[in-house]
Amino acid sequence: MLFARILGMATLSTAFVPPHLPSYLNRREVSINSSDYPAFTIEIPIDHYNGSDTRTFKNRYWVNDQYYTPGGPVFYFDAGEQNARPLVPYFLYDAAGPSSPLTLARRFGGIALIFEHRFYGDVDSGSLPFVTNKDGYAIDGYEAYKYLNTEQSLQDPVYFAHNFEPPGLEPYWSLLNPKYTPWIWLGGSYPGIRGAHMRVRNPETFYAAWASSAPTEAAVDYWQYYAQAERSMTRNCSADYTAITNYVDN
């Protein structure tokens, strides 16, 4: 009987949705199974700065173009130092509530996408320029990882933007080039740093960047970072924190 009552209340709660709610808050449940969202790939040079090296690798990316209208911007979400696949349901399909890439795409008639960083991803299908072992480490060691550096990894999105040809949008391929469409970078922490660098390095490709929590200046022995954490604690806790820090440091 109690179960029947609860079920009835649940039915009523879904039947009488306030009409003023945005449509995306009244949508069907979104799958959080990342394998439900297939990845696309683009062939990218392993070495952007050696014209005689013609080797390429498949870099993964995911696209949501459901709100796209011709001429709308491209909202590029940088996955940073992680496997990008688990991010897809949350940042391209709002599985846990509105996300910045999809909210902006919805508002401005744009495309939302996630681009995976070189050397990251699934062992069998990630954005890996070289053969890896079962743990995901390149078997060539240094000869592989010397291509995992700032300049190579920053050039990947530039190459991608100027060669962006997503399946299903063939009539708009030329229009999606940064020459004709604004590309907006979104990222936080390391991806945010990359976005800030990109605005200085390649402003002709990325029109703007939303760089969240993006420290753009390195500092040696930056003790102020920990002082902020101490100030945020209760006094007893901060005293213990300070004592432990002094013990470890000395």
Rosetta silent file (secondary structure, phi, psi, omega in degrees, C-alpha in Angstrom):
SEQUENCE: MLFARILGMATLSTAFVPPHLPSYLNRREVSINSSDYPAFTIEIPIDHYNGSDTRTFKNRYWVNDQYYTPGGPVFYFDAGEQNARPLVPYFLYDAAGPSSPLTLARRFGGIALIFEHRFYGDVDSGSLPFVTNKDGYAIDGYEAYKYLNTEQSLQDPVYFAHNFEPPGLEPYWSLLNPKYTPWIWLGGSYPGIRGAHMRVRNPETFYAAWASSAPTEAAVDYWQYYAQAERSMTRNCSADYTAITNYVDN
SCORE:     score description
SCORE:     0.000 S_00000001
   1 L     0.000  -45.335  178.910    0.000    0.000    0.000 S_00000001
   2 H   -61.876  -41.517  178.487    2.816    2.372    0.930 S_00000001
   3 H   -60.938  -41.089  179.993    4.607    1.531   -2.324 S_00000001
   4 H   -62.755  -39.281  178.831    1.426    2.276   -4.287 S_00000001
   5 H   -64.022  -45.316  179.917    1.159    5.689   -2.602 S_00000001
   6 H   -62.055  -42.489  179.514    4.773    6.538   -3.371 S_00000001
   7 H   -62.243  -40.757  179.085    4.322    5.434   -6.968 S_00000001
   8 H   -64.020  -41.153  178.483    1.224    7.593   -7.260 S_00000001
   9 H   -64.628  -39.775  179.116    3.053   10.630   -5.897 S_00000001
  10 H   -63.659  -40.444  179.570    5.920   10.046   -8.300 S_00000001
  11 H   -63.164  -43.037  179.127    3.482    9.846  -11.205 S_00000001
  12 H   -64.298  -40.264 -177.127    1.850   13.117  -10.179 S_00000001
  13 H   -64.322  -30.438  178.680    5.193   14.835   -9.765 S_00000001
  14 H   -86.987  -22.871 -178.077    6.140   13.994  -13.331 S_00000001
  15 H   -77.027  -33.949 -175.504    2.692   14.744  -14.740 S_00000001
  16 L  -109.231   71.770  177.336    2.480   18.300  -13.410 S_00000001
  17 L   -85.240  127.470  179.344    5.741   19.898  -14.494 S_00000001
  18 L   -52.551  129.910 -174.013    5.629   23.707  -14.201 S_00000001
  19 L   -67.320  -16.813 -176.313    5.241   25.015  -17.762 S_00000001
  20 L   -84.280   -6.285 -179.886    7.803   27.777  -17.263 S_00000001
  21 L   -66.507  139.806  174.459   10.734   25.376  -16.820 S_00000001
  22 L   -56.281  147.111 -175.020   13.266   25.412  -19.673 S_00000001
  23 H   -59.539  -32.797 -176.834   12.757   22.457  -21.986 S_00000001
  24 H   -72.124  -14.321  175.200   16.177   20.976  -21.186 S_00000001
  25 H   -87.214   -8.162 -178.784   15.128   20.607  -17.523 S_00000001
  26 H  -119.288   37.583 -176.535   12.116   18.554  -18.588 S_00000001
  27 L   -99.918  171.601  177.271   13.910   16.126  -20.859 S_00000001
  28 L   -69.351  160.483 -179.608   14.219   12.373  -20.733 S_00000001
  29 L   -64.150  138.179 -178.033   16.930   10.841  -18.593 S_00000001
  30 L   -97.004  137.135  179.327   20.353   10.904  -20.236 S_00000001
  31 L   -67.306  138.348  174.522   22.548    7.812  -20.272 S_00000001
  32 L  -100.732    7.178  176.632   25.746    8.055  -18.235 S_00000001
  33 L   -80.734  106.600 -174.178   27.243    5.096  -20.089 S_00000001
  34 H   -62.520  -23.232  179.270   30.026    6.763  -22.056 S_00000001
  35 H   -70.670  -11.497  176.875   30.099    3.897  -24.576 S_00000001
  36 H   -74.458   -9.902 -176.098   26.669    5.078  -25.770 S_00000001
  37 L  -118.736   98.667 -174.664   28.378    8.067  -27.369 S_00000001
  38 L   -65.617  146.982  178.636   30.708    7.015  -30.204 S_00000001
  39 L   -92.598  149.009  168.184   33.964    8.845  -30.741 S_00000001
  40 E  -100.813  164.516  176.596   35.199   10.321  -33.995 S_00000001
  41 E  -134.663  154.629  174.814   38.888   10.465  -34.880 S_00000001
  42 E  -132.123  138.667  177.549   41.135   12.757  -36.866 S_00000001
  43 E   -77.614  118.904 -177.077   44.574   11.909  -38.254 S_00000001
  44 E  -121.993  139.775  177.680   47.063   14.286  -36.625 S_00000001
  45 E   -59.606  138.256  173.797   50.834   14.511  -37.232 S_00000001
  46 L   -66.370  -41.096  178.989   52.952   12.976  -34.496 S_00000001
  47 L  -122.672  108.360 -178.419   55.520   15.729  -35.056 S_00000001
  48 L   -73.031  -15.583 -168.828   54.086   19.042  -36.248 S_00000001
  49 L  -113.507   12.773  177.029   57.522   20.594  -36.668 S_00000001
  50 L  -127.345  100.271 -175.586   59.358   18.058  -38.807 S_00000001
  51 L   -62.096  -24.058 -179.040   58.182   18.197  -42.398 S_00000001
  52 L   -83.981  -10.553  179.062   59.990   14.963  -43.290 S_00000001
  53 L   -93.873  106.752 -175.581   58.130   13.005  -40.584 S_00000001
  54 L   -97.360    8.113 -179.023   54.860   11.909  -42.164 S_00000001
  55 L   -68.242  144.456  177.480   53.659    9.716  -39.288 S_00000001
  56 E  -133.525  168.869  173.093   50.198   10.388  -37.911 S_00000001
  57 E  -141.533  162.094 -179.212   47.960    9.057  -35.150 S_00000001
  58 E   -90.928  115.540  177.649   44.213    8.974  -34.554 S_00000001
  59 E  -100.685  132.601 -175.266   43.107   11.592  -32.020 S_00000001
  60 E   -86.591  150.409  171.377   39.634   11.151  -30.553 S_00000001
  61 E  -154.879  159.843 -179.660   36.898   13.745  -30.232 S_00000001
  62 E  -129.183  146.639 -174.811   33.156   13.818  -29.548 S_00000001
  63 E  -132.777  139.422  166.866   30.537   16.189  -30.958 S_00000001
  64 E  -123.438  110.983 -177.058   27.027   17.303  -30.042 S_00000001
  65 L  -112.121   20.303 -173.465   25.532   19.327  -32.886 S_00000001
  66 L   -65.092  -22.109 -179.695   21.857   19.160  -31.888 S_00000001
  67 L  -106.276    6.397 -173.049   21.621   22.944  -31.434 S_00000001
  68 L   -71.022  132.429  168.742   23.798   23.932  -34.375 S_00000001
  69 L  -123.160  139.394 -175.923   22.599   26.525  -36.839 S_00000001
  70 L   -50.005  128.993 -177.450   24.879   27.468  -39.774 S_00000001
  71 L    97.088  -10.605  179.512   27.276   30.184  -38.706 S_00000001
  72 L   -70.098  156.409 -177.070   27.053   29.311  -35.015 S_00000001
  73 L   -73.359  165.516  174.440   30.271   29.106  -32.963 S_00000001
  74 E  -107.246  122.123  178.301   32.215   26.001  -32.008 S_00000001
  75 E  -100.302  105.428 -173.970   32.618   25.480  -28.258 S_00000001
  76 E   -93.943  114.982  177.871   35.785   23.449  -27.813 S_00000001
  77 E  -101.971  118.792 -176.595   36.084   21.703  -24.419 S_00000001
  78 E   -88.131  123.842 -175.311   39.633   20.550  -23.704 S_00000001
  79 L   -76.062  -23.497  178.481   39.772   17.256  -21.775 S_00000001
  80 L    70.906 -148.535 -169.337   43.290   17.799  -20.456 S_00000001
  81 L   -86.541   61.963  179.373   45.297   15.117  -18.685 S_00000001
  82 L  -164.054  165.142  171.635   42.722   12.329  -18.593 S_00000001
  83 L   -63.844  123.768 -175.183   40.727    9.864  -20.603 S_00000001
  84 L   -77.870  -23.613 -172.073   38.092   12.041  -22.279 S_00000001
  85 H   -54.480  -47.390 -178.041   35.454    9.342  -22.744 S_00000001
  86 H   -63.487  -17.426 -179.549   33.934    9.486  -19.203 S_00000001
  87 H   -77.555  -22.300 -169.470   33.439   13.255  -19.587 S_00000001
  88 H   -57.695  -50.583 -178.313   31.157   12.956  -22.607 S_00000001
  89 H   -59.823  -31.314 -173.016   27.771   12.266  -20.924 S_00000001
  90 H   -87.457  -35.486 -176.300   28.284   15.123  -18.477 S_00000001
  91 H  -100.761  -16.208  177.526   29.744   17.865  -20.663 S_00000001
  92 L  -112.676  -12.961 -177.737   28.057   17.112  -23.989 S_00000001
  93 L  -135.038   10.700  173.280   24.706   15.700  -22.823 S_00000001
  94 L    53.793   42.455 -176.997   24.103   17.312  -19.403 S_00000001
  95 L   -64.396  -25.816 -179.549   23.775   13.950  -17.615 S_00000001
  96 L  -118.080   21.899 -177.490   24.239   15.614  -14.208 S_00000001
  97 L   115.893  171.335 -175.767   22.680   18.989  -15.004 S_00000001
  98 L   -55.825  132.771  176.576   23.530   21.892  -17.317 S_00000001
  99 L  -110.519  158.024 -177.869   27.164   22.019  -18.431 S_00000001
 100 H   -63.863  -45.113 -178.601   28.956   25.040  -19.824 S_00000001
 101 H   -60.461  -46.008 -175.807   29.683   23.638  -23.334 S_00000001
 102 H   -76.051  -33.505  176.546   26.130   22.516  -24.019 S_00000001
 103 H   -61.993  -43.338  178.750   24.516   25.528  -22.335 S_00000001
 104 H   -68.306  -40.663  177.984   26.529   27.852  -24.567 S_00000001
 105 H   -61.699  -41.429  179.484   25.839   25.759  -27.663 S_00000001
 106 H   -63.627  -43.770 -175.370   22.128   25.855  -26.887 S_00000001
 107 H   -71.043  -37.632 -172.742   22.107   29.598  -26.347 S_00000001
 108 H  -108.970    9.483  178.877   24.167   30.590  -29.368 S_00000001
 109 L    65.926   40.561 -175.081   23.233   27.880  -31.871 S_00000001
 110 L  -110.447 -174.736  176.075   26.669   26.339  -31.754 S_00000001
 111 E  -105.304  136.556  173.481   28.470   23.013  -31.693 S_00000001
 112 E  -108.922  133.930  179.936   29.796   21.542  -28.443 S_00000001
 113 E  -144.211  157.154  173.574   32.753   19.164  -28.635 S_00000001
 114 E  -120.202  131.776 -179.734   35.334   17.454  -26.462 S_00000001
 115 E  -116.138  131.597 -178.145   38.879   16.935  -27.722 S_00000001
 116 L   -88.708  141.292  179.588   41.197   14.381  -26.130 S_00000001
 117 L   -73.637  140.744  177.073   44.815   15.222  -25.286 S_00000001
 118 L   -55.894  144.845 -179.794   47.520   13.257  -27.082 S_00000001
 119 L    75.413    9.174  177.327   48.824   10.219  -25.138 S_00000001
 120 E  -121.265  162.756  177.633   45.589    9.884  -23.149 S_00000001
 121 L   121.278 -171.151  179.711   42.519    7.689  -23.483 S_00000001
 122 L   -67.384  147.614 -178.287   41.636    4.015  -23.560 S_00000001
 123 L   -59.180  -39.143 -174.757   44.499    1.572  -24.078 S_00000001
 124 L   -92.193  -13.319 -175.116   42.881    0.049  -27.150 S_00000001
 125 L  -148.925   17.458 -177.903   41.327    3.150  -28.716 S_00000001
 126 L   -80.420 -175.170 -179.007   42.708    6.291  -27.102 S_00000001
 127 E   -86.050   67.509 -170.420   44.618    9.197  -28.627 S_00000001
 128 L  -111.273  111.758 -178.565   47.892    7.271  -28.497 S_00000001
 129 L   -67.060  -21.612 -174.873   50.607    8.052  -31.065 S_00000001
 130 L  -130.991  161.995  179.020   52.587    4.893  -30.240 S_00000001
 131 L   -65.344  136.729 -179.021   51.980    1.257  -29.382 S_00000001
 132 E  -118.719  164.252  173.040   51.394    0.730  -25.664 S_00000001
 133 L   -84.622 -174.844 -175.194   51.497   -2.207  -23.289 S_00000001
 134 L   -65.225  -18.146  178.934   48.430   -3.472  -21.427 S_00000001
 135 L   -92.444   -2.037  177.082   48.876   -0.718  -18.817 S_00000001
 136 L    92.803    7.293 -179.780   48.818    2.038  -21.413 S_00000001
 137 L   -94.140  138.060 -179.680   52.517    2.927  -21.370 S_00000001
 138 E   -64.144  128.533 -177.315   54.354    3.437  -24.655 S_00000001
 139 L   -73.103  -16.727  178.887   56.723    0.530  -25.216 S_00000001
 140 L   -84.088   -1.665  176.628   59.177    2.843  -27.008 S_00000001
 141 L    57.926 -128.684 -175.105   59.766    4.810  -23.815 S_00000001
 142 H   -57.321  -38.561 -178.183   61.556    8.113  -24.350 S_00000001
 143 H   -59.967  -24.384  175.393   61.386    7.853  -28.142 S_00000001
 144 H   -89.284  -49.755 -171.019   57.611    8.044  -27.790 S_00000001
 145 H   -73.273  -10.737  175.535   57.230   10.424  -24.873 S_00000001
 146 L   -66.771  -14.753  176.634   59.517   13.071  -26.311 S_00000001
 147 L   -92.241    1.351  174.979   56.474   13.996  -28.427 S_00000001
 148 L   -98.059   82.829 -179.033   54.402   14.614  -25.307 S_00000001
 149 L  -141.580  173.018 -173.087   55.324   18.244  -24.761 S_00000001
 150 H   -61.336  -48.206 -174.946   53.667   21.646  -24.616 S_00000001
 151 H   -65.897  -42.986  179.034   54.305   22.757  -28.189 S_00000001
 152 H   -64.653  -43.801 -175.707   53.190   19.519  -29.822 S_00000001
 153 H   -72.916  -26.120  174.774   50.078   19.244  -27.659 S_00000001
 154 H   -77.306  -28.882  179.356   49.109   22.882  -28.263 S_00000001
 155 H   -74.762  -24.053  179.079   49.493   22.474  -32.006 S_00000001
 156 H   -56.571  -51.439  179.218   47.076   19.514  -31.996 S_00000001
 157 H   -63.832  -31.588  177.720   43.947   21.661  -31.387 S_00000001
 158 H   -64.863  -48.387  177.521   45.121   24.182  -33.983 S_00000001
 159 H   -59.858  -44.188 -179.498   45.498   21.436  -36.577 S_00000001
 160 H   -59.635  -47.280 -177.406   42.168   19.971  -35.500 S_00000001
 161 H   -61.551  -37.981 -177.554   40.299   23.282  -35.797 S_00000001
 162 H   -85.045   -3.756  177.263   41.579   23.913  -39.312 S_00000001
 163 L  -129.572   27.574 -176.058   40.776   20.355  -40.417 S_00000001
 164 L   -76.296  110.276 -179.599   37.492   19.888  -38.543 S_00000001
 165 L  -135.061   74.424 -175.975   35.196   17.752  -40.705 S_00000001
 166 L   -70.176  135.243  176.612   32.655   16.057  -38.413 S_00000001
 167 L   -57.100  139.014  179.527   30.546   13.279  -39.956 S_00000001
 168 L    94.296  -12.765 -179.998   26.989   14.371  -40.618 S_00000001
 169 L  -120.349   30.392 -176.409   27.867   18.021  -41.161 S_00000001
 170 H   -51.437  -41.358 -178.642   29.467   17.727  -44.586 S_00000001
 171 H   -63.465  -16.138 -174.119   27.593   20.745  -46.084 S_00000001
 172 H  -113.552    9.372 -176.225   29.124   23.001  -43.401 S_00000001
 173 L   -54.916  -48.324 -178.100   32.713   21.776  -43.305 S_00000001
 174 L   -67.032  -34.641 -179.546   34.164   24.894  -44.929 S_00000001
 175 L   -67.827  -28.157 -176.800   31.978   27.158  -42.783 S_00000001
 176 L   -79.135   -4.575  177.064   33.259   25.523  -39.574 S_00000001
 177 L   -65.130  143.042  179.847   36.832   26.639  -40.257 S_00000001
 178 L   -56.931  -17.254  176.535   38.125   29.247  -37.754 S_00000001
 179 L   -65.924  -27.099 -173.707   38.428   31.682  -40.660 S_00000001
 180 L  -119.963  -16.333 -176.275   34.630   31.877  -40.806 S_00000001
 181 L  -130.761  132.713  177.169   33.373   30.615  -37.426 S_00000001
 182 L   -66.653  129.479  172.445   34.439   31.667  -33.910 S_00000001
 183 E  -103.427  126.519 -176.889   36.098   28.856  -31.966 S_00000001
 184 E  -115.201  123.561 -179.081   35.753   29.247  -28.203 S_00000001
 185 E   -88.183  133.931  173.748   38.062   27.324  -25.851 S_00000001
 186 E  -126.203  133.423  178.276   36.688   26.035  -22.541 S_00000001
 187 E  -175.305  155.845  179.075   38.813   24.422  -19.856 S_00000001
 188 E  -129.144  146.468 -177.889   39.739   24.431  -16.192 S_00000001
 189 L    64.697 -124.763 -179.428   43.071   23.942  -14.405 S_00000001
 190 H   -57.179  -47.952  175.501   45.556   22.474  -16.926 S_00000001
 191 H   -60.563  -29.237  175.911   43.078   22.800  -19.847 S_00000001
 192 H   -69.325  -40.177  175.184   42.454   26.367  -18.652 S_00000001
 193 H   -59.722  -44.206  179.211   46.177   27.097  -18.767 S_00000001
 194 H   -60.622  -39.407  178.870   46.236   25.695  -22.292 S_00000001
 195 H   -64.319  -41.480  177.519   43.355   27.972  -23.239 S_00000001
 196 H   -63.975  -43.156  177.002   45.176   31.049  -21.928 S_00000001
 197 H   -61.371  -40.220 -176.373   48.309   30.036  -23.821 S_00000001
 198 H   -64.747  -35.919  179.446   46.270   29.455  -26.955 S_00000001
 199 H   -66.049  -29.901  176.632   44.829   32.979  -26.916 S_00000001
 200 H   -83.447  -41.556 -174.033   48.375   34.345  -26.926 S_00000001
 201 H   -76.913  -44.433 -174.402   49.832   31.707  -29.212 S_00000001
 202 L  -136.318   62.992  179.288   47.046   31.271  -31.779 S_00000001
 203 L   -65.952  -19.681  178.178   44.476   34.081  -31.559 S_00000001
 204 L   -73.661  -17.036 -179.690   43.722   33.556  -35.250 S_00000001
 205 L  -100.936  -46.342 -179.285   42.356   30.099  -34.419 S_00000001
 206 L  -108.838  111.352 -174.796   40.692   30.561  -31.033 S_00000001
 207 L   -67.278  -32.927 -178.831   38.593   33.706  -30.875 S_00000001
 208 E  -155.471  163.598  177.243   38.113   33.514  -27.095 S_00000001
 209 E  -141.781  133.760  171.333   38.893   31.291  -24.115 S_00000001
 210 E  -100.719   93.845 -173.913   37.030   30.617  -20.894 S_00000001
 211 E  -100.934  100.512 -176.260   40.041   29.692  -18.778 S_00000001
 212 E   -94.087  135.766  179.586   38.826   28.626  -15.340 S_00000001
 213 L    47.655   52.836 -172.210   41.275   28.199  -12.423 S_00000001
 214 L  -114.140   90.821  176.420   44.117   28.697  -14.858 S_00000001
 215 L   -69.054  119.642 -176.402   47.427   29.735  -13.249 S_00000001
 216 L  -102.808    0.217  179.073   49.433   31.292  -16.057 S_00000001
 217 L  -128.466  123.626  179.466   52.561   32.140  -14.044 S_00000001
 218 L   -83.628  144.606  178.431   54.790   29.531  -12.445 S_00000001
 219 L  -135.397  138.062  178.862   56.389   30.243   -9.063 S_00000001
 220 L   -82.371  134.618  177.715   59.132   28.353   -7.245 S_00000001
 221 L    52.332   56.710 -175.068   58.318   27.228   -3.680 S_00000001
 222 L   -81.828   80.071 -175.400   54.886   28.852   -3.749 S_00000001
 223 L   -69.280  -21.110 -178.536   54.068   28.530   -0.037 S_00000001
 224 H   -62.935  -22.879  177.584   51.089   30.918   -0.308 S_00000001
 225 H   -58.483  -42.027 -177.234   49.094   28.092   -1.892 S_00000001
 226 H   -80.344  -25.688  177.744   49.021   26.275    1.441 S_00000001
 227 H   -63.570  -37.053  178.091   48.387   29.439    3.447 S_00000001
 228 H   -64.136  -40.471  177.743   45.020   29.788    1.733 S_00000001
 229 H   -63.721  -40.800  179.629   44.103   26.242    2.751 S_00000001
 230 H   -63.480  -41.726 -178.939   45.112   26.993    6.348 S_00000001
 231 H   -65.679  -23.102 -176.756   42.970   30.152    6.460 S_00000001
 232 L   -84.723   -9.717 -175.857   39.944   28.170    5.316 S_00000001
 233 L   -92.042  162.655  168.865   40.088   25.692    8.209 S_00000001
 234 L   -68.118  157.887 -171.958   38.757   25.878   11.748 S_00000001
 235 H   -60.294  -44.969 -179.587   41.432   26.940   14.224 S_00000001
 236 H   -62.067  -42.097 -179.149   42.038   23.542   15.842 S_00000001
 237 H   -66.363  -42.747 -178.540   42.280   21.885   12.461 S_00000001
 238 H   -65.976  -32.633  177.133   44.603   24.559   11.067 S_00000001
 239 H   -64.964  -42.532  177.056   46.905   24.187   14.091 S_00000001
 240 H   -64.782  -41.217  179.617   47.209   20.452   13.412 S_00000001
 241 H   -59.933  -45.096  179.703   47.729   21.165    9.708 S_00000001
 242 H   -65.175  -41.087  179.996   50.564   23.583   10.508 S_00000001
 243 H   -63.322  -43.197  179.340   52.165   21.145   12.952 S_00000001
 244 H   -64.544  -42.765  179.993   52.129   18.318   10.399 S_00000001
 245 H   -61.626  -44.667  178.612   53.551   20.599    7.695 S_00000001
 246 H   -63.093  -38.091 -179.770   56.380   21.733    9.970 S_00000001
 247 H   -64.542  -45.027 -178.714   57.132   18.124   10.921 S_00000001
 248 H   -68.011  -43.224 -176.375   57.349   17.016    7.281 S_00000001
 249 H   -70.376  -29.259 -173.834   59.336   20.052    6.137 S_00000001
 250 L  -110.569    0.000    0.000   61.842   19.935    8.991 S_00000001
